[in-house]
Short mmCIF file of N, CA, C and O in Angstrom, two decimals:
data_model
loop_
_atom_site.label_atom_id
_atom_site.label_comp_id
_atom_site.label_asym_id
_atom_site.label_seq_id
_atom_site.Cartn_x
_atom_site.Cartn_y
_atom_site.Cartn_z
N UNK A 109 0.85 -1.18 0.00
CA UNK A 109 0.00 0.00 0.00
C UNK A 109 0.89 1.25 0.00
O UNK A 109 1.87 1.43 0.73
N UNK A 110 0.37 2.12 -0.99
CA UNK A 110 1.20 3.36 -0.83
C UNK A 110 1.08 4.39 -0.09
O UNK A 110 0.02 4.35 0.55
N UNK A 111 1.94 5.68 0.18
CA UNK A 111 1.32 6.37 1.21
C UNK A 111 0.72 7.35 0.13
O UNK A 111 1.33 7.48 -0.93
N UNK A 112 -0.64 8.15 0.41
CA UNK A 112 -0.45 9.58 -0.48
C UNK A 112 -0.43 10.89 0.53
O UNK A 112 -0.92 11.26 1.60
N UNK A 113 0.19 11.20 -0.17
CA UNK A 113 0.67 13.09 0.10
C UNK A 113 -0.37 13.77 1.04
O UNK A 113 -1.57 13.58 0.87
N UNK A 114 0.06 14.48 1.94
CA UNK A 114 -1.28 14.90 2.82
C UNK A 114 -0.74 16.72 2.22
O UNK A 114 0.31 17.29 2.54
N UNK A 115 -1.79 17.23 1.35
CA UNK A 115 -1.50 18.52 1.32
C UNK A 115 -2.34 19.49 2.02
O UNK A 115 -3.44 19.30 2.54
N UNK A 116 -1.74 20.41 1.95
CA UNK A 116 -2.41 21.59 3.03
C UNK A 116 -1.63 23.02 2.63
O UNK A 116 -0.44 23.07 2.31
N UNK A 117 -2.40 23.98 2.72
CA UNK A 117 -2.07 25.60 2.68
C UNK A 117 -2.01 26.11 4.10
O UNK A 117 -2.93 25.92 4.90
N UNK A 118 -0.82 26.81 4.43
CA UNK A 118 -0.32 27.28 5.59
C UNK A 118 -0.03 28.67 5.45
O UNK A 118 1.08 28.83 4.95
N UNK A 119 -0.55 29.59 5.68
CA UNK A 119 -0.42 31.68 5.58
C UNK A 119 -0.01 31.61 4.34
O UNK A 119 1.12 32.04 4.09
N UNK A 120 -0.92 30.99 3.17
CA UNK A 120 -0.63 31.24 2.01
C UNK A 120 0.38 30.46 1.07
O UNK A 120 0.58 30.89 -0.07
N UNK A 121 1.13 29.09 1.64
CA UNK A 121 1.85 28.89 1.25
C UNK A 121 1.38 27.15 1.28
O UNK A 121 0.70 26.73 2.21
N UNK A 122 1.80 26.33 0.26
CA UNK A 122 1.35 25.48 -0.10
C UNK A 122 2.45 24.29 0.35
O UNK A 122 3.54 24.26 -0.23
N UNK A 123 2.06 23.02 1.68
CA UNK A 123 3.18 21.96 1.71
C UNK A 123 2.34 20.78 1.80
O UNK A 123 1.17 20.73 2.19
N UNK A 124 3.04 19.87 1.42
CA UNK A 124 2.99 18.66 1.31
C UNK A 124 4.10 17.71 2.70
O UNK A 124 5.20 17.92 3.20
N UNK A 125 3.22 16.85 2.82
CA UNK A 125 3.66 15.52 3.99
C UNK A 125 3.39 14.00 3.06
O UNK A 125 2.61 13.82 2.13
N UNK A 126 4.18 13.21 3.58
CA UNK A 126 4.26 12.04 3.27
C UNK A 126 3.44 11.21 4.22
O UNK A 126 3.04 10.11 3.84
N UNK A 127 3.12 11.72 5.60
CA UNK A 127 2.02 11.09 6.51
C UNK A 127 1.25 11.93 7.41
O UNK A 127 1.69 13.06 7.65
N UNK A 128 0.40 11.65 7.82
CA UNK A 128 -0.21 12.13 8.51
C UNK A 128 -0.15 13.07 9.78
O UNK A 128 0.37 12.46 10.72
N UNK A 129 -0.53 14.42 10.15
CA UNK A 129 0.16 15.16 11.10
C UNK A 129 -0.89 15.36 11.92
O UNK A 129 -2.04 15.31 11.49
N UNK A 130 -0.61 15.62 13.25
CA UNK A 130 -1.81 16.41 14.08
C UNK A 130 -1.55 18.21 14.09
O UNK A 130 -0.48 18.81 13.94
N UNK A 131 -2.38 18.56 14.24
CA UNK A 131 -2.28 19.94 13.97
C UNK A 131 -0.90 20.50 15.10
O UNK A 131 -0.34 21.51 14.68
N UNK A 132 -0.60 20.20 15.82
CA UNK A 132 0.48 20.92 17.12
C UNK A 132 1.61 19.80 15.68
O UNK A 132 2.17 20.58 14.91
N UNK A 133 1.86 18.58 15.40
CA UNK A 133 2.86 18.36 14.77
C UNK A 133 3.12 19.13 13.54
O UNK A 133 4.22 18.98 13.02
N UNK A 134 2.12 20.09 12.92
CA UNK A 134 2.32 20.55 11.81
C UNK A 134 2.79 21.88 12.12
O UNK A 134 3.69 22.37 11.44
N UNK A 135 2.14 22.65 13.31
CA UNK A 135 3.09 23.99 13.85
C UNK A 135 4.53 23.59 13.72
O UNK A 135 5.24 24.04 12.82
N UNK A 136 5.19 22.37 15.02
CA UNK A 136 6.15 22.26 15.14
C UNK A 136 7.31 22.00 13.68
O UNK A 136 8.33 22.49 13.19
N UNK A 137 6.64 21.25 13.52
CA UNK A 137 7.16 20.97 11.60
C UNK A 137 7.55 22.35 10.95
O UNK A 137 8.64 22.70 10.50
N UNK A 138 6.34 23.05 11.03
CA UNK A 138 6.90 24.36 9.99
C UNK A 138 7.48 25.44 10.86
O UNK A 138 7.26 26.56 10.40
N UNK A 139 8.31 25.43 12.24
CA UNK A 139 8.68 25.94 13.46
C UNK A 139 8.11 27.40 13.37
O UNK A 139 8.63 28.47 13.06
N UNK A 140 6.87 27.04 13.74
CA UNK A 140 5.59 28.06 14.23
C UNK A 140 5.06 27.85 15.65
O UNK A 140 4.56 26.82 16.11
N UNK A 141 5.25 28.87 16.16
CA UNK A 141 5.00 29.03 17.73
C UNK A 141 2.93 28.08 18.01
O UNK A 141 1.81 28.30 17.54
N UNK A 142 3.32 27.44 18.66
CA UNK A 142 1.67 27.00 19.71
C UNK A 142 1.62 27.90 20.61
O UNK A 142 0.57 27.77 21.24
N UNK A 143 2.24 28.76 20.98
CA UNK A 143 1.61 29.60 21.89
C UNK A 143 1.35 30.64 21.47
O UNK A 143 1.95 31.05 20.47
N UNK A 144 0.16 31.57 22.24
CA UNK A 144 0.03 32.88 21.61
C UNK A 144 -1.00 33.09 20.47
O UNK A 144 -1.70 34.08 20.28
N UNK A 145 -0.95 31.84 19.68
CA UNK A 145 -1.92 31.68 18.64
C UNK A 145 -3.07 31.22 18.39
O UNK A 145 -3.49 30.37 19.16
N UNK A 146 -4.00 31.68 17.13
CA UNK A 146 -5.30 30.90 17.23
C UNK A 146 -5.21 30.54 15.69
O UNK A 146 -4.93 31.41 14.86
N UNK A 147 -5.38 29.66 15.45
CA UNK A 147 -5.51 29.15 14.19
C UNK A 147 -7.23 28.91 14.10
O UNK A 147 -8.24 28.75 14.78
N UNK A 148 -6.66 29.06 12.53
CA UNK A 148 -8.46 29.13 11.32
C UNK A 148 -8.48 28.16 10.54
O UNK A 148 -7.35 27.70 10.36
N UNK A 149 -9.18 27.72 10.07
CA UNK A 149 -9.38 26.36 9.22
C UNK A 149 -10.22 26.47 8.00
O UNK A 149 -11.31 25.92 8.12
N UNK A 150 -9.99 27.02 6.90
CA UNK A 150 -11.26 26.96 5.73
C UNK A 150 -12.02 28.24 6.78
O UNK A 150 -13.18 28.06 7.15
N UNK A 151 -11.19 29.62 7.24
CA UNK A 151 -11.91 30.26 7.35
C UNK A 151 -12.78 30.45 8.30
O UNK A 151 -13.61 31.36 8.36
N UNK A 152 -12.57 29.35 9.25
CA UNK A 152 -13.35 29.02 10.86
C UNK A 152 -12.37 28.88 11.23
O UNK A 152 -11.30 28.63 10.67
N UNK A 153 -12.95 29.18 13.25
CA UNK A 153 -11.73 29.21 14.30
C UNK A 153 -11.41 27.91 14.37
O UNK A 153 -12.31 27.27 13.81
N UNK A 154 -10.39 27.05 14.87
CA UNK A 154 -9.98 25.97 14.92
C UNK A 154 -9.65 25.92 16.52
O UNK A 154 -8.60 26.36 16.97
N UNK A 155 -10.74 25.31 17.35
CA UNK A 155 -10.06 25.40 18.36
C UNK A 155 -8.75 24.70 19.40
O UNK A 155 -8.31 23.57 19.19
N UNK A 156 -8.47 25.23 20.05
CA UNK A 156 -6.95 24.55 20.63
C UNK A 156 -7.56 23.36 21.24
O UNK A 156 -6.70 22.61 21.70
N UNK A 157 -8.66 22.99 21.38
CA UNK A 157 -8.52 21.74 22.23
C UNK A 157 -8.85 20.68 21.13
O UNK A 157 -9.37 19.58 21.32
N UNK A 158 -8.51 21.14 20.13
CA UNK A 158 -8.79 20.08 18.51
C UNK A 158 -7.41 19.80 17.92
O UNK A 158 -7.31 19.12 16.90
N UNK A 159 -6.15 20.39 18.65
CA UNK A 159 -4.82 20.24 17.96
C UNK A 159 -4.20 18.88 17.95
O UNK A 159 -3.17 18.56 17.35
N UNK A 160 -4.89 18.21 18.60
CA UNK A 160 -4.46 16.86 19.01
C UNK A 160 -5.42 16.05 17.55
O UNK A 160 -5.43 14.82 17.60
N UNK A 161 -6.01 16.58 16.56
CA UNK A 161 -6.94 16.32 16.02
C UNK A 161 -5.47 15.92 14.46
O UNK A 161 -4.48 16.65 14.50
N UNK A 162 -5.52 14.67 13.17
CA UNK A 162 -4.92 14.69 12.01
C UNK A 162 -5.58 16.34 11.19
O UNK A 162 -6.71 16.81 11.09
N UNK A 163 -4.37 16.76 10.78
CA UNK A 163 -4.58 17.88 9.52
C UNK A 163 -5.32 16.93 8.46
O UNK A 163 -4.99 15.75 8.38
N UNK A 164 -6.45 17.55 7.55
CA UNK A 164 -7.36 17.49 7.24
C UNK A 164 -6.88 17.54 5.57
O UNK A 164 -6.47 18.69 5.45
N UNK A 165 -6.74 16.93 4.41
CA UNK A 165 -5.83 16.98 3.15
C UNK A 165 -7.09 17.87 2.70
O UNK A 165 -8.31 17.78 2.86
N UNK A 166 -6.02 18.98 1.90
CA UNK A 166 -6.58 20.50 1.30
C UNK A 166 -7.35 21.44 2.20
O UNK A 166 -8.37 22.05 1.88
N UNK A 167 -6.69 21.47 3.43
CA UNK A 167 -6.88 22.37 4.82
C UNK A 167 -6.02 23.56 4.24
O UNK A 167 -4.88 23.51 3.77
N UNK A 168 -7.11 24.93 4.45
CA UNK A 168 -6.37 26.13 4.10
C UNK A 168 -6.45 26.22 5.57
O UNK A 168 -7.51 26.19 6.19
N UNK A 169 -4.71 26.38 6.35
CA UNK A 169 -4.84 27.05 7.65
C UNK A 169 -4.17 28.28 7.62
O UNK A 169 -3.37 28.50 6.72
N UNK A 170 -4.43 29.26 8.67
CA UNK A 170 -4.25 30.60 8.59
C UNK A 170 -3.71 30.48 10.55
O UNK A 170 -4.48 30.13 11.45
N UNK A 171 -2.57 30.78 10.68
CA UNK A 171 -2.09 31.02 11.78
C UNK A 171 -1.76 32.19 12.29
O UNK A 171 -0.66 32.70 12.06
N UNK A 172 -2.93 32.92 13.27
CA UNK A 172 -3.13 34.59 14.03
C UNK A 172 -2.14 34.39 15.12
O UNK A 172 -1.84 33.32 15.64
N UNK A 173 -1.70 35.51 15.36
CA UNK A 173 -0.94 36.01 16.04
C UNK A 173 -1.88 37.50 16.70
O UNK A 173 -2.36 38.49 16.16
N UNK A 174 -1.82 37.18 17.63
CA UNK A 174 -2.63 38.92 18.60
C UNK A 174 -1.51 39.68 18.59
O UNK A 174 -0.40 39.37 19.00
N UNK A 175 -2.01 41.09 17.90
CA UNK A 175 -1.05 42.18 17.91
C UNK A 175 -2.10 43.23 19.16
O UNK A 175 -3.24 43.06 19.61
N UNK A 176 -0.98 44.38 19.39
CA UNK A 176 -1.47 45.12 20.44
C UNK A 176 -1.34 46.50 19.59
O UNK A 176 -0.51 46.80 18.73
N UNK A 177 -2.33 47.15 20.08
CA UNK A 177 -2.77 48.41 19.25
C UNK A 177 -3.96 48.84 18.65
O UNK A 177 -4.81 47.95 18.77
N UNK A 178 -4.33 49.69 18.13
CA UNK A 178 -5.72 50.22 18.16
C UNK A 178 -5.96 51.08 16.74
O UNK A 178 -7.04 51.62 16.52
#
């Protein structure tokens, strides 16, 4: 059995995996901070208690960062 490609869009930028990731392995992978952040999924919040959850093949994620200012 072969493996196929798990793809996914990350702040616009397009990667590919050979297996399967949970969302905290795919931060760490592309060395993007878990803390501080809220990630979006297709445009919905993704919540943190779902990171333990496999990335989803052709997941547009969008990783926020809280800025301070007005």
């Amino acid at each position: 059995m072969t493996s196929v490609p798990i793809g996914v869009t990350v702040n616009g930028q397009d990667h590919e995996f050979d297996r399967s990731l949970s969302v905290r392995e795919l931060l760490d992978r592309l060395g993007l901070p878990s803390q501080g952040v809220a990630l979006a999924v297709d445009g919905a919040v993704f919540p943190k208690s779902r990171w333990d959850e496999p990335v989803g093949r052709g997941w547009e994620i969008e990783v926020l960062t809280a800025v301070q200012g007005g």
